[in-house]
């Protein structure tokens, strides 16, 4: 398909000589550099790609939270030092599970100023893209498998027109090249490292070559785009993900089961 391009917009990227001068150690990893920042920077990790230095961000998934006290658990996400709140929306059609929707998202928006990272695991998301933006999402991710290419492009256009960040996602069986028709239009690409639909699954390490391939596409075609992984991420598997080029890590069960959630966030970074 045709690769659409858009003007660069990179508010999430940290780059420049100052950032590189502040690095404590630089170790090559699969064609890019993993950087451990100094203690003064809170020991936050980063990866150095062609587009610049990307801070490693953690996006705890509320699918593993206690929905009887969701406001408390979202507060714990911020207290732990995570940057995003990952919100999985499932319709029971695109994936075999039903989770939450627009009313819950609107309530979450009222109780946090963190970035709301909304993952639409729904059929034909173009129908609801605008409403999720209006409900408070900051990033809206749609699956390339959920509709035709034409409708997916339209969903991304709607999200951008609403002033939000459009993103796409690929399931484990979808090849890396499926992102190419959309890569110039998105701010984030999500690679599933489990089959979508349920939390608590085991990490699929065989997805790392796909993460590497998509990082190469991003470096070539849209260097400011972030690369996210979702599924089975913990303190051990996170290292595989960042080495492959991911800089946004979705963690559900591992985050909410951690006794020291701040320590967990620092460990995965």
mmCIF file of C-alpha atoms in Angstrom:
data_model
loop_
_atom_site.group_PDB
_atom_site.id
_atom_site.type_symbol
_atom_site.label_atom_id
_atom_site.label_comp_id
_atom_site.label_asym_id
_atom_site.label_seq_id
_atom_site.Cartn_x
_atom_site.Cartn_y
_atom_site.Cartn_z
ATOM 1 C CA UNK A 1 0.000 0.000 0.000
ATOM 2 C CA UNK A 2 0.928 3.658 -0.173
ATOM 3 C CA UNK A 3 2.886 4.945 2.793
ATOM 4 C CA UNK A 4 1.324 8.225 3.889
ATOM 5 C CA UNK A 5 3.582 10.853 5.423
ATOM 6 C CA UNK A 6 2.861 13.641 7.906
ATOM 7 C CA UNK A 7 4.849 16.549 9.337
ATOM 8 C CA UNK A 8 7.046 15.488 12.278
ATOM 9 C CA UNK A 9 5.639 15.986 15.750
ATOM 10 C CA UNK A 10 7.813 14.614 18.506
ATOM 11 C CA UNK A 11 6.685 15.836 21.936
ATOM 12 C CA UNK A 12 7.523 12.521 23.602
ATOM 13 C CA UNK A 13 11.138 12.327 22.521
ATOM 14 C CA UNK A 14 14.109 13.427 24.581
ATOM 15 C CA UNK A 15 17.156 14.080 22.443
ATOM 16 C CA UNK A 16 20.142 16.308 22.014
ATOM 17 C CA UNK A 17 23.734 16.596 23.183
ATOM 18 C CA UNK A 18 22.778 17.352 26.762
ATOM 19 C CA UNK A 19 20.865 14.096 27.065
ATOM 20 C CA UNK A 20 23.804 12.161 25.656
ATOM 21 C CA UNK A 21 26.320 13.906 27.891
ATOM 22 C CA UNK A 22 24.280 12.935 30.955
ATOM 23 C CA UNK A 23 24.391 9.220 30.152
ATOM 24 C CA UNK A 24 26.270 7.008 32.555
ATOM 25 C CA UNK A 25 26.965 4.048 30.295
ATOM 26 C CA UNK A 26 26.421 3.237 26.636
ATOM 27 C CA UNK A 27 26.173 -0.372 25.514
ATOM 28 C CA UNK A 28 25.284 -1.390 21.951
ATOM 29 C CA UNK A 29 22.166 -3.529 21.541
ATOM 30 C CA UNK A 30 20.902 -4.673 18.150
ATOM 31 C CA UNK A 31 21.988 -1.601 16.225
ATOM 32 C CA UNK A 32 20.932 0.947 18.824
ATOM 33 C CA UNK A 33 22.148 2.027 22.230
ATOM 34 C CA UNK A 34 20.668 1.355 25.650
ATOM 35 C CA UNK A 35 21.501 4.127 28.098
ATOM 36 C CA UNK A 36 21.372 4.010 31.888
ATOM 37 C CA UNK A 37 20.732 7.531 33.120
ATOM 38 C CA UNK A 38 22.435 8.900 36.259
ATOM 39 C CA UNK A 39 20.937 8.770 39.734
ATOM 40 C CA UNK A 40 19.943 12.429 39.442
ATOM 41 C CA UNK A 41 17.625 11.470 36.606
ATOM 42 C CA UNK A 42 15.916 8.822 38.706
ATOM 43 C CA UNK A 43 17.824 6.045 36.937
ATOM 44 C CA UNK A 44 15.369 6.070 34.050
ATOM 45 C CA UNK A 45 16.529 4.066 31.070
ATOM 46 C CA UNK A 46 16.531 5.193 27.469
ATOM 47 C CA UNK A 47 17.269 3.813 24.041
ATOM 48 C CA UNK A 48 19.219 5.755 21.452
ATOM 49 C CA UNK A 49 17.823 5.305 17.952
ATOM 50 C CA UNK A 50 18.260 7.149 14.674
ATOM 51 C CA UNK A 51 15.443 9.501 15.701
ATOM 52 C CA UNK A 52 17.185 10.467 18.943
ATOM 53 C CA UNK A 53 17.003 9.351 22.559
ATOM 54 C CA UNK A 54 13.697 7.761 23.566
ATOM 55 C CA UNK A 55 12.983 7.536 27.261
ATOM 56 C CA UNK A 56 11.749 4.115 28.335
ATOM 57 C CA UNK A 57 8.190 4.516 29.586
ATOM 58 C CA UNK A 58 6.009 2.168 31.604
ATOM 59 C CA UNK A 59 2.292 1.835 30.872
ATOM 60 C CA UNK A 60 0.608 -0.265 33.582
ATOM 61 C CA UNK A 61 -2.504 -2.002 32.290
ATOM 62 C CA UNK A 62 -5.555 -1.524 34.458
ATOM 63 C CA UNK A 63 -6.876 -4.849 33.172
ATOM 64 C CA UNK A 64 -4.985 -6.244 36.180
ATOM 65 C CA UNK A 65 -6.190 -3.563 38.614
ATOM 66 C CA UNK A 66 -8.863 -3.877 41.289
ATOM 67 C CA UNK A 67 -11.956 -2.453 39.608
ATOM 68 C CA UNK A 68 -13.670 -2.113 42.973
ATOM 69 C CA UNK A 69 -11.081 0.543 43.816
ATOM 70 C CA UNK A 70 -9.852 1.677 40.415
ATOM 71 C CA UNK A 71 -9.189 5.274 41.453
ATOM 72 C CA UNK A 72 -6.826 4.072 44.179
ATOM 73 C CA UNK A 73 -4.946 1.797 41.783
ATOM 74 C CA UNK A 74 -4.576 4.545 39.176
ATOM 75 C CA UNK A 75 -3.160 6.743 41.916
ATOM 76 C CA UNK A 76 -0.622 4.017 42.646
ATOM 77 C CA UNK A 77 0.462 4.087 38.993
ATOM 78 C CA UNK A 78 1.442 7.730 39.353
ATOM 79 C CA UNK A 79 3.046 7.208 42.753
ATOM 80 C CA UNK A 80 5.214 4.453 41.256
ATOM 81 C CA UNK A 81 6.604 6.817 38.625
ATOM 82 C CA UNK A 82 4.957 5.278 35.554
ATOM 83 C CA UNK A 83 4.100 7.665 32.741
ATOM 84 C CA UNK A 84 1.094 6.084 31.027
ATOM 85 C CA UNK A 85 -2.104 4.295 32.018
ATOM 86 C CA UNK A 86 -2.869 1.461 29.598
ATOM 87 C CA UNK A 87 -6.594 0.952 29.086
ATOM 88 C CA UNK A 88 -7.682 -2.203 27.257
ATOM 89 C CA UNK A 89 -11.053 -1.884 25.554
ATOM 90 C CA UNK A 90 -12.524 -5.220 24.383
ATOM 91 C CA UNK A 91 -15.815 -5.812 22.620
ATOM 92 C CA UNK A 92 -16.166 -9.603 22.720
ATOM 93 C CA UNK A 93 -16.012 -9.701 18.908
ATOM 94 C CA UNK A 94 -12.492 -8.770 17.864
ATOM 95 C CA UNK A 95 -11.182 -10.589 20.938
ATOM 96 C CA UNK A 96 -12.994 -13.223 23.030
ATOM 97 C CA UNK A 97 -13.426 -11.064 26.097
ATOM 98 C CA UNK A 98 -15.351 -7.963 27.196
ATOM 99 C CA UNK A 99 -13.728 -5.309 29.396
ATOM 100 C CA UNK A 100 -14.559 -1.609 29.709
ATOM 101 C CA UNK A 101 -15.671 1.246 27.492
ATOM 102 C CA UNK A 102 -16.420 4.940 27.242
ATOM 103 C CA UNK A 103 -18.030 5.600 30.672
ATOM 104 C CA UNK A 104 -15.084 4.107 32.567
ATOM 105 C CA UNK A 105 -12.590 6.013 30.424
ATOM 106 C CA UNK A 106 -14.406 9.282 31.156
ATOM 107 C CA UNK A 107 -14.213 8.587 34.888
ATOM 108 C CA UNK A 108 -10.516 7.725 34.710
ATOM 109 C CA UNK A 109 -9.827 11.004 32.914
ATOM 110 C CA UNK A 110 -11.271 12.900 35.877
ATOM 111 C CA UNK A 111 -8.922 11.324 38.420
ATOM 112 C CA UNK A 112 -5.509 11.441 36.708
ATOM 113 C CA UNK A 113 -3.330 13.696 34.601
ATOM 114 C CA UNK A 114 -1.239 10.769 33.357
ATOM 115 C CA UNK A 115 -1.233 9.934 29.655
ATOM 116 C CA UNK A 116 -4.173 7.635 28.895
ATOM 117 C CA UNK A 117 -2.932 4.975 26.503
ATOM 118 C CA UNK A 118 -6.148 3.471 25.098
ATOM 119 C CA UNK A 119 -5.875 0.167 23.235
ATOM 120 C CA UNK A 120 -9.002 -0.537 21.190
ATOM 121 C CA UNK A 121 -9.360 -4.284 20.739
ATOM 122 C CA UNK A 122 -12.664 -3.800 18.960
ATOM 123 C CA UNK A 123 -14.155 -4.551 15.566
ATOM 124 C CA UNK A 124 -14.196 -1.621 13.095
ATOM 125 C CA UNK A 125 -12.746 0.989 15.492
ATOM 126 C CA UNK A 126 -13.392 3.808 13.007
ATOM 127 C CA UNK A 127 -16.955 3.826 14.384
ATOM 128 C CA UNK A 128 -15.785 4.842 17.853
ATOM 129 C CA UNK A 129 -12.445 6.612 17.351
ATOM 130 C CA UNK A 130 -13.843 10.107 17.855
ATOM 131 C CA UNK A 131 -15.843 9.157 20.939
ATOM 132 C CA UNK A 132 -12.822 7.666 22.669
ATOM 133 C CA UNK A 133 -10.882 10.845 21.939
ATOM 134 C CA UNK A 134 -13.701 12.924 23.392
ATOM 135 C CA UNK A 135 -13.852 10.695 26.471
ATOM 136 C CA UNK A 136 -10.269 11.595 27.395
ATOM 137 C CA UNK A 137 -7.845 9.287 25.603
ATOM 138 C CA UNK A 138 -4.419 10.758 24.805
ATOM 139 C CA UNK A 139 -3.193 7.873 22.634
ATOM 140 C CA UNK A 140 -5.703 5.774 20.692
ATOM 141 C CA UNK A 141 -4.442 2.475 19.281
ATOM 142 C CA UNK A 142 -6.363 0.544 16.631
ATOM 143 C CA UNK A 143 -5.571 -2.918 15.288
ATOM 144 C CA UNK A 144 -4.576 -3.283 11.649
ATOM 145 C CA UNK A 145 -6.528 -6.564 11.647
ATOM 146 C CA UNK A 146 -9.792 -4.989 12.843
ATOM 147 C CA UNK A 147 -10.915 -3.383 9.571
ATOM 148 C CA UNK A 148 -9.998 -2.599 5.976
ATOM 149 C CA UNK A 149 -6.896 -0.525 5.273
ATOM 150 C CA UNK A 150 -9.111 2.326 4.080
ATOM 151 C CA UNK A 151 -11.119 2.408 7.293
ATOM 152 C CA UNK A 152 -8.017 2.068 9.457
ATOM 153 C CA UNK A 153 -6.479 5.075 7.708
ATOM 154 C CA UNK A 154 -9.707 6.981 8.323
ATOM 155 C CA UNK A 155 -9.641 6.064 12.020
ATOM 156 C CA UNK A 156 -6.085 7.398 12.298
ATOM 157 C CA UNK A 157 -7.119 10.598 10.513
ATOM 158 C CA UNK A 158 -10.015 11.101 12.948
ATOM 159 C CA UNK A 159 -7.776 10.578 15.972
ATOM 160 C CA UNK A 160 -5.238 13.106 14.671
ATOM 161 C CA UNK A 161 -8.010 15.603 13.870
ATOM 162 C CA UNK A 162 -9.176 15.344 17.482
ATOM 163 C CA UNK A 163 -5.722 16.442 18.635
ATOM 164 C CA UNK A 164 -4.809 12.999 19.982
ATOM 165 C CA UNK A 165 -2.006 10.590 19.124
ATOM 166 C CA UNK A 166 -2.948 7.860 16.653
ATOM 167 C CA UNK A 167 -1.368 4.436 16.985
ATOM 168 C CA UNK A 168 -1.625 0.991 15.440
ATOM 169 C CA UNK A 169 -1.232 -2.510 16.842
ATOM 170 C CA UNK A 170 -0.327 -5.901 15.387
ATOM 171 C CA UNK A 171 -1.255 -9.286 16.832
ATOM 172 C CA UNK A 172 1.369 -12.054 17.153
ATOM 173 C CA UNK A 173 0.496 -13.757 13.855
ATOM 174 C CA UNK A 174 0.498 -10.500 11.876
ATOM 175 C CA UNK A 175 3.791 -9.838 10.041
ATOM 176 C CA UNK A 176 5.877 -6.755 10.729
ATOM 177 C CA UNK A 177 5.322 -5.348 7.233
ATOM 178 C CA UNK A 178 1.606 -4.912 7.999
ATOM 179 C CA UNK A 179 2.502 -1.610 9.713
ATOM 180 C CA UNK A 180 3.988 -0.069 6.567
ATOM 181 C CA UNK A 181 0.826 1.476 5.059
ATOM 182 C CA UNK A 182 0.266 3.393 8.299
ATOM 183 C CA UNK A 183 3.749 4.114 9.618
ATOM 184 C CA UNK A 184 3.892 7.730 8.482
ATOM 185 C CA UNK A 185 0.631 8.584 10.228
ATOM 186 C CA UNK A 186 1.193 7.265 13.732
ATOM 187 C CA UNK A 187 2.965 8.327 16.915
ATOM 188 C CA UNK A 188 3.187 4.814 18.337
ATOM 189 C CA UNK A 189 3.195 1.216 17.131
ATOM 190 C CA UNK A 190 2.178 -1.549 19.543
ATOM 191 C CA UNK A 191 3.413 -5.119 19.151
ATOM 192 C CA UNK A 192 1.452 -7.768 21.050
ATOM 193 C CA UNK A 193 3.674 -10.270 22.836
ATOM 194 C CA UNK A 194 0.664 -12.394 23.836
ATOM 195 C CA UNK A 195 -2.596 -13.152 22.047
ATOM 196 C CA UNK A 196 -4.894 -10.203 22.872
ATOM 197 C CA UNK A 197 -7.932 -10.705 25.032
ATOM 198 C CA UNK A 198 -6.765 -11.806 28.475
ATOM 199 C CA UNK A 199 -4.172 -10.681 30.990
ATOM 200 C CA UNK A 200 -1.638 -12.874 32.772
ATOM 201 C CA UNK A 201 -0.389 -14.760 29.710
ATOM 202 C CA UNK A 202 3.206 -15.871 29.150
ATOM 203 C CA UNK A 203 5.564 -13.638 27.213
ATOM 204 C CA UNK A 204 6.203 -14.654 23.582
ATOM 205 C CA UNK A 205 9.943 -14.163 23.129
ATOM 206 C CA UNK A 206 9.626 -15.137 19.472
ATOM 207 C CA UNK A 207 8.043 -11.739 18.854
ATOM 208 C CA UNK A 208 11.375 -9.976 19.388
ATOM 209 C CA UNK A 209 12.486 -10.292 15.719
ATOM 210 C CA UNK A 210 9.231 -8.543 14.783
ATOM 211 C CA UNK A 211 9.968 -5.769 17.302
ATOM 212 C CA UNK A 212 13.449 -5.389 15.773
ATOM 213 C CA UNK A 213 12.013 -5.261 12.245
ATOM 214 C CA UNK A 214 9.441 -2.625 13.163
ATOM 215 C CA UNK A 215 12.112 -0.567 14.957
ATOM 216 C CA UNK A 216 14.105 -0.636 11.708
ATOM 217 C CA UNK A 217 11.036 0.544 9.763
ATOM 218 C CA UNK A 218 10.483 3.329 12.297
ATOM 219 C CA UNK A 219 14.105 4.459 12.174
ATOM 220 C CA UNK A 220 13.902 4.689 8.395
ATOM 221 C CA UNK A 221 10.431 6.103 7.846
ATOM 222 C CA UNK A 222 9.184 7.853 11.013
ATOM 223 C CA UNK A 223 12.022 8.242 13.548
ATOM 224 C CA UNK A 224 9.905 9.978 16.179
ATOM 225 C CA UNK A 225 7.417 7.126 16.477
ATOM 226 C CA UNK A 226 7.405 5.206 19.750
ATOM 227 C CA UNK A 227 7.436 1.405 19.866
ATOM 228 C CA UNK A 228 5.368 -0.341 22.526
ATOM 229 C CA UNK A 229 5.092 -3.982 23.619
ATOM 230 C CA UNK A 230 2.185 -5.522 25.502
ATOM 231 C CA UNK A 231 1.934 -8.946 27.086
ATOM 232 C CA UNK A 232 3.901 -10.856 29.703
ATOM 233 C CA UNK A 233 6.232 -7.944 30.456
ATOM 234 C CA UNK A 234 8.092 -8.215 33.750
ATOM 235 C CA UNK A 235 11.495 -7.181 35.080
ATOM 236 C CA UNK A 236 13.198 -9.951 33.093
ATOM 237 C CA UNK A 237 11.332 -9.845 29.775
ATOM 238 C CA UNK A 238 11.433 -6.043 29.715
ATOM 239 C CA UNK A 239 15.166 -6.240 29.019
ATOM 240 C CA UNK A 240 14.524 -8.335 25.905
ATOM 241 C CA UNK A 241 11.968 -5.789 24.712
ATOM 242 C CA UNK A 242 14.168 -2.735 25.131
ATOM 243 C CA UNK A 243 17.138 -4.532 23.588
ATOM 244 C CA UNK A 244 14.948 -5.203 20.537
ATOM 245 C CA UNK A 245 14.046 -1.514 20.295
ATOM 246 C CA UNK A 246 10.846 -1.033 22.292
ATOM 247 C CA UNK A 247 10.622 2.029 24.515
ATOM 248 C CA UNK A 248 7.087 1.760 25.945
ATOM 249 C CA UNK A 249 6.394 -1.261 28.143
ATOM 250 C CA UNK A 250 2.883 -2.348 29.064
ATOM 251 C CA UNK A 251 2.825 -4.313 32.313
ATOM 252 C CA UNK A 252 -0.337 -5.518 33.987
ATOM 253 C CA UNK A 253 -0.105 -8.442 36.397
ATOM 254 C CA UNK A 254 3.592 -7.901 37.116
ATOM 255 C CA UNK A 255 2.995 -4.261 38.086
ATOM 256 C CA UNK A 256 -0.095 -4.691 40.223
ATOM 257 C CA UNK A 257 1.233 -7.788 42.003
ATOM 258 C CA UNK A 258 4.527 -6.064 42.848
ATOM 259 C CA UNK A 259 4.816 -5.224 46.543
ATOM 260 C CA UNK A 260 7.035 -2.253 45.701
ATOM 261 C CA UNK A 261 5.572 -0.800 42.528
ATOM 262 C CA UNK A 262 8.089 2.048 42.291
ATOM 263 C CA UNK A 263 10.918 -0.477 42.447
ATOM 264 C CA UNK A 264 9.235 -2.512 39.715
ATOM 265 C CA UNK A 265 9.013 0.547 37.430
ATOM 266 C CA UNK A 266 12.697 1.273 37.955
ATOM 267 C CA UNK A 267 13.595 -2.385 37.386
ATOM 268 C CA UNK A 268 11.920 -2.586 33.983
ATOM 269 C CA UNK A 269 13.565 0.644 32.904
#
